[in-house]
Amino acid sequence: MTRRLESAMLRAGIDSAALAAAVKVDVKTVNRWLAGRVPHRRTRLQVAEALGETEEALWPASRPDSQPGAPATAEVLGAYAHRAEIPSDLWVSLVYKATERIDIMGYAYPFVFELLPKASELIAAKANSGCVVRLGFADPDCDHVMERDALEQMGGTLPGRIRNALSMLGPLADTPGCSIGLHAAHLYNSVFRFDSEMIVTPYLFRARGYQHTALHLRRLSPHGIFESYADQFEQIWGTTAPYELEVDHGLTA
């Protein structure tokens, strides 16, 4: 840790006296840090800011949540036995708060567009303001959808449910900053990401969407649960076909 601090000071062109002045401590205190003492949390943050580094980069042992394999339960804000038990006001607040990114991946999720009378218009406005929106649906014409339909004992209704959800896109279908993709992947969960918060629904055998368990996550670490599901979204998104290419299949919103 002392080498990390010393290296950061060299990169920043700051000596002990300059760092001491920047964080308002005695130069002897900085020298004690260089000898191995770890500052208090508030001071660590000040030092990291002064050096243009992160706290975990300078003192990794002080942030076990940022290390691979560390316990990540602090990222779990809530757990629900069934997705249907998530309060509507939580979903609505996540949509309203999002300013940078909305990523959703599932089979069909019409309930998202039923949260508010003009949910599609609200999300489209966010996209127009710079929020990146990516919505992944299952391709209703792919073989896997009927396999999923049989698994969940939906009686052949899943393709129609997907088309119904696509019909709710409204302005999102051609809003700059919003991308709609169709996938043919076997999903093991649905992902609903809103900036640094996320709802994940791990699938249960033969259960339908609203019956699956759900986790409310908040990103705290690049090695946590949140990041695992975010990476899964990216991998599946990379397999999607743009929705615009499917308009001749009668899927136009």
Short mmCIF file of C-alpha atoms in Angstrom, two decimals:
data_model
loop_
_atom_site.label_atom_id
_atom_site.label_comp_id
_atom_site.label_asym_id
_atom_site.label_seq_id
_atom_site.Cartn_x
_atom_site.Cartn_y
_atom_site.Cartn_z
CA MET A 1 0.00 0.00 0.00
CA THR A 2 2.87 2.37 0.73
CA ARG A 3 4.21 1.79 -2.80
CA ARG A 4 0.78 2.58 -4.25
CA LEU A 5 0.63 5.89 -2.40
CA GLU A 6 4.20 6.79 -3.27
CA SER A 7 3.66 5.92 -6.95
CA ALA A 8 0.47 7.99 -7.08
CA MET A 9 2.32 10.96 -5.59
CA LEU A 10 5.08 10.61 -8.17
CA ARG A 11 2.54 10.45 -11.03
CA ALA A 12 0.79 13.55 -9.70
CA GLY A 13 4.09 15.38 -9.16
CA ILE A 14 3.25 15.96 -5.49
CA ASP A 15 5.68 15.58 -2.59
CA SER A 16 4.86 15.02 1.08
CA ALA A 17 4.65 18.73 1.87
CA ALA A 18 2.32 19.49 -1.04
CA LEU A 19 0.03 16.56 -0.19
CA ALA A 20 -0.03 17.61 3.46
CA ALA A 21 -1.08 21.11 2.44
CA ALA A 22 -3.73 19.80 0.07
CA VAL A 23 -5.49 17.69 2.71
CA LYS A 24 -4.64 20.00 5.65
CA VAL A 25 -2.51 17.67 7.76
CA ASP A 26 1.04 17.85 9.10
CA VAL A 27 3.78 16.64 6.76
CA LYS A 28 4.77 14.14 9.46
CA THR A 29 1.34 12.56 9.06
CA VAL A 30 1.93 12.05 5.33
CA ASN A 31 5.30 10.46 6.08
CA ARG A 32 3.56 8.08 8.48
CA TRP A 33 1.21 7.10 5.66
CA LEU A 34 4.22 6.43 3.45
CA ALA A 35 5.60 4.25 6.23
CA GLY A 36 2.45 2.11 6.26
CA ARG A 37 -0.19 3.81 8.41
CA VAL A 38 -3.67 3.94 6.85
CA PRO A 39 -5.52 7.28 7.13
CA HIS A 40 -9.08 7.59 8.39
CA ARG A 41 -11.81 7.18 5.76
CA ARG A 42 -12.53 10.88 5.28
CA THR A 43 -8.85 11.63 4.85
CA ARG A 44 -8.41 8.70 2.45
CA LEU A 45 -11.08 10.21 0.24
CA GLN A 46 -9.39 13.62 0.36
CA VAL A 47 -6.01 12.12 -0.52
CA ALA A 48 -7.50 10.12 -3.39
CA GLU A 49 -9.15 13.25 -4.79
CA ALA A 50 -5.93 15.26 -4.47
CA LEU A 51 -3.99 12.59 -6.35
CA GLY A 52 -6.64 11.84 -8.96
CA GLU A 53 -6.93 8.26 -7.76
CA THR A 54 -9.61 6.11 -6.11
CA GLU A 55 -9.63 5.04 -2.49
CA GLU A 56 -9.49 1.35 -3.41
CA ALA A 57 -6.52 1.95 -5.75
CA LEU A 58 -4.45 3.50 -2.95
CA TRP A 59 -5.61 1.35 -0.01
CA PRO A 60 -7.24 -1.81 -1.41
CA ALA A 61 -7.39 -3.48 2.03
CA SER A 62 -9.65 -0.68 3.25
CA ARG A 63 -12.27 -1.53 0.58
CA PRO A 64 -12.85 -5.30 0.68
CA ASP A 65 -16.12 -4.78 -1.20
CA SER A 66 -14.06 -3.75 -4.24
CA GLN A 67 -11.97 -6.90 -4.33
CA PRO A 68 -12.78 -10.02 -6.40
CA GLY A 69 -14.53 -12.66 -4.33
CA ALA A 70 -15.42 -10.28 -1.52
CA PRO A 71 -18.83 -10.54 0.12
CA ALA A 72 -21.23 -8.47 -1.96
CA THR A 73 -24.44 -8.74 0.01
CA ALA A 74 -24.32 -5.00 0.65
CA GLU A 75 -25.35 -4.60 -3.00
CA VAL A 76 -28.69 -6.27 -2.25
CA LEU A 77 -31.15 -3.56 -1.25
CA GLY A 78 -34.18 -5.84 -1.25
CA ALA A 79 -35.23 -9.42 -1.98
CA TYR A 80 -38.70 -10.59 -3.00
CA ALA A 81 -40.15 -14.08 -3.20
CA HIS A 82 -42.03 -13.06 -6.36
CA ARG A 83 -41.58 -10.21 -8.84
CA ALA A 84 -45.25 -9.38 -8.37
CA GLU A 85 -44.48 -8.37 -4.78
CA ILE A 86 -42.19 -5.49 -5.80
CA PRO A 87 -44.06 -2.28 -4.92
CA SER A 88 -45.18 -0.28 -7.94
CA ASP A 89 -43.74 2.87 -6.42
CA LEU A 90 -40.27 1.28 -6.46
CA TRP A 91 -40.53 0.58 -10.19
CA VAL A 92 -41.84 4.09 -10.84
CA SER A 93 -39.08 5.72 -8.77
CA LEU A 94 -36.41 3.75 -10.66
CA VAL A 95 -37.79 4.94 -13.99
CA TYR A 96 -38.09 8.55 -12.84
CA LYS A 97 -34.59 8.67 -11.28
CA ALA A 98 -32.73 7.22 -14.27
CA THR A 99 -30.72 9.85 -16.14
CA GLU A 100 -27.82 7.95 -17.71
CA ARG A 101 -28.87 4.42 -18.61
CA ILE A 102 -31.92 2.18 -18.86
CA ASP A 103 -31.14 -1.40 -19.89
CA ILE A 104 -33.86 -4.06 -19.92
CA MET A 105 -33.53 -7.66 -21.12
CA GLY A 106 -36.30 -10.23 -20.96
CA TYR A 107 -38.88 -12.10 -23.02
CA ALA A 108 -41.85 -9.74 -22.75
CA TYR A 109 -42.41 -7.16 -20.04
CA PRO A 110 -45.56 -5.16 -20.84
CA PHE A 111 -45.93 -4.29 -17.14
CA VAL A 112 -43.05 -1.81 -17.51
CA PHE A 113 -45.11 0.23 -19.98
CA GLU A 114 -48.16 -0.02 -17.74
CA LEU A 115 -46.48 1.56 -14.69
CA LEU A 116 -47.53 5.04 -15.76
CA PRO A 117 -50.14 6.35 -18.21
CA LYS A 118 -47.33 7.67 -20.46
CA ALA A 119 -44.38 5.46 -19.51
CA SER A 120 -43.14 5.17 -23.11
CA GLU A 121 -43.24 8.95 -23.55
CA LEU A 122 -41.36 9.45 -20.27
CA ILE A 123 -38.60 7.03 -21.26
CA ALA A 124 -38.43 8.57 -24.75
CA ALA A 125 -37.98 12.01 -23.17
CA LYS A 126 -35.11 10.65 -21.10
CA ALA A 127 -33.49 9.24 -24.25
CA ASN A 128 -33.86 12.64 -25.93
CA SER A 129 -32.09 14.17 -22.91
CA GLY A 130 -29.07 11.89 -23.25
CA CYS A 131 -30.10 8.79 -21.30
CA VAL A 132 -29.01 5.64 -23.19
CA VAL A 133 -31.98 3.27 -23.48
CA ARG A 134 -31.62 -0.34 -24.64
CA LEU A 135 -34.62 -2.67 -24.59
CA GLY A 136 -34.18 -6.35 -25.45
CA PHE A 137 -37.17 -8.58 -26.23
CA ALA A 138 -37.31 -12.18 -27.39
CA ASP A 139 -37.90 -12.59 -31.11
CA PRO A 140 -41.49 -13.89 -31.18
CA ASP A 141 -40.77 -15.88 -34.34
CA CYS A 142 -37.74 -17.79 -33.06
CA ASP A 143 -37.98 -21.46 -32.08
CA HIS A 144 -36.79 -20.78 -28.56
CA VAL A 145 -39.85 -18.68 -27.73
CA MET A 146 -42.14 -21.65 -28.25
CA GLU A 147 -39.80 -23.81 -26.16
CA ARG A 148 -40.08 -21.24 -23.39
CA ASP A 149 -43.83 -21.09 -23.86
CA ALA A 150 -44.06 -24.85 -23.35
CA LEU A 151 -41.76 -24.75 -20.32
CA GLU A 152 -43.90 -22.12 -18.62
CA GLN A 153 -47.10 -23.86 -19.76
CA MET A 154 -48.41 -20.70 -21.41
CA GLY A 155 -50.51 -22.47 -24.03
CA GLY A 156 -48.93 -20.81 -27.06
CA THR A 157 -49.50 -17.25 -25.82
CA LEU A 158 -45.90 -16.06 -25.37
CA PRO A 159 -45.36 -14.84 -28.97
CA GLY A 160 -48.53 -12.78 -28.64
CA ARG A 161 -47.38 -11.35 -25.30
CA ILE A 162 -44.12 -10.24 -26.89
CA ARG A 163 -45.95 -8.59 -29.79
CA ASN A 164 -48.26 -6.90 -27.30
CA ALA A 165 -45.26 -5.48 -25.41
CA LEU A 166 -43.73 -4.27 -28.69
CA SER A 167 -47.01 -2.56 -29.55
CA MET A 168 -46.60 -0.46 -26.38
CA LEU A 169 -43.27 1.06 -27.44
CA GLY A 170 -44.93 4.12 -28.94
CA PRO A 171 -42.29 6.80 -29.68
CA LEU A 172 -39.48 4.59 -28.34
CA ALA A 173 -39.38 2.62 -31.60
CA ASP A 174 -37.77 5.52 -33.45
CA THR A 175 -36.39 7.76 -30.69
CA PRO A 176 -32.68 8.65 -31.10
CA GLY A 177 -30.76 7.26 -28.15
CA CYS A 178 -33.16 4.34 -27.75
CA SER A 179 -32.29 0.94 -29.24
CA ILE A 180 -34.72 -1.98 -29.47
CA GLY A 181 -33.26 -5.45 -30.01
CA LEU A 182 -34.71 -8.91 -30.54
CA HIS A 183 -32.83 -11.90 -29.15
CA ALA A 184 -33.10 -15.67 -29.49
CA ALA A 185 -31.13 -16.48 -26.33
CA HIS A 186 -32.12 -18.87 -23.56
CA LEU A 187 -32.49 -16.47 -20.64
CA TYR A 188 -32.01 -17.55 -17.04
CA ASN A 189 -33.20 -14.23 -15.64
CA SER A 190 -34.53 -10.85 -16.66
CA VAL A 191 -32.53 -7.67 -16.04
CA PHE A 192 -34.02 -4.23 -15.43
CA ARG A 193 -31.23 -1.68 -14.99
CA PHE A 194 -31.75 1.98 -14.11
CA ASP A 195 -28.38 3.77 -13.74
CA SER A 196 -26.63 2.15 -10.73
CA GLU A 197 -29.71 0.25 -9.53
CA MET A 198 -31.15 -2.93 -10.96
CA ILE A 199 -33.99 -5.41 -10.55
CA VAL A 200 -32.99 -8.98 -11.44
CA THR A 201 -35.45 -11.86 -11.61
CA PRO A 202 -33.72 -15.28 -11.52
CA TYR A 203 -36.02 -17.74 -13.28
CA LEU A 204 -37.69 -20.62 -11.47
CA PHE A 205 -38.50 -23.86 -13.27
CA ARG A 206 -41.98 -23.74 -14.88
CA ALA A 207 -42.78 -20.43 -13.19
CA ARG A 208 -44.07 -17.43 -15.12
CA GLY A 209 -42.48 -13.98 -15.04
CA TYR A 210 -44.46 -12.51 -12.16
CA GLN A 211 -43.79 -15.64 -10.06
CA HIS A 212 -40.00 -15.50 -10.25
CA THR A 213 -37.92 -14.31 -7.32
CA ALA A 214 -36.45 -10.81 -7.55
CA LEU A 215 -33.45 -8.91 -6.23
CA HIS A 216 -33.10 -5.13 -5.98
CA LEU A 217 -29.40 -4.36 -6.47
CA ARG A 218 -27.23 -1.25 -6.17
CA ARG A 219 -23.77 -1.13 -7.76
CA LEU A 220 -21.01 -0.75 -5.18
CA SER A 221 -18.11 -2.61 -6.73
CA PRO A 222 -16.74 -3.65 -10.15
CA HIS A 223 -16.61 -7.20 -8.76
CA GLY A 224 -20.08 -7.43 -7.23
CA ILE A 225 -23.40 -9.06 -8.09
CA PHE A 226 -24.58 -5.99 -10.01
CA GLU A 227 -21.62 -6.09 -12.37
CA SER A 228 -22.15 -9.81 -13.09
CA TYR A 229 -25.68 -9.16 -14.31
CA ALA A 230 -24.61 -6.01 -16.17
CA ASP A 231 -22.02 -8.09 -18.03
CA GLN A 232 -24.67 -10.70 -18.83
CA PHE A 233 -26.84 -7.98 -20.35
CA GLU A 234 -23.96 -6.84 -22.56
CA GLN A 235 -23.29 -10.36 -23.80
CA ILE A 236 -26.92 -11.02 -24.72
CA TRP A 237 -27.36 -7.54 -26.19
CA GLY A 238 -24.49 -8.34 -28.53
CA THR A 239 -26.58 -11.14 -30.06
CA THR A 240 -29.71 -9.07 -30.73
CA ALA A 241 -31.04 -8.04 -34.12
CA PRO A 242 -32.28 -4.44 -34.40
CA TYR A 243 -36.03 -4.21 -34.07
CA GLU A 244 -36.21 -1.97 -37.15
CA LEU A 245 -35.21 -4.93 -39.29
CA GLU A 246 -38.30 -6.84 -38.21
CA VAL A 247 -41.03 -4.41 -39.25
CA ASP A 248 -42.05 -6.66 -42.12
CA HIS A 249 -42.99 -9.35 -39.58
CA GLY A 250 -45.88 -7.26 -38.39
CA LEU A 251 -44.15 -6.15 -35.20
CA THR A 252 -44.41 -2.44 -35.80
CA ALA A 253 -45.42 -0.47 -32.74
#
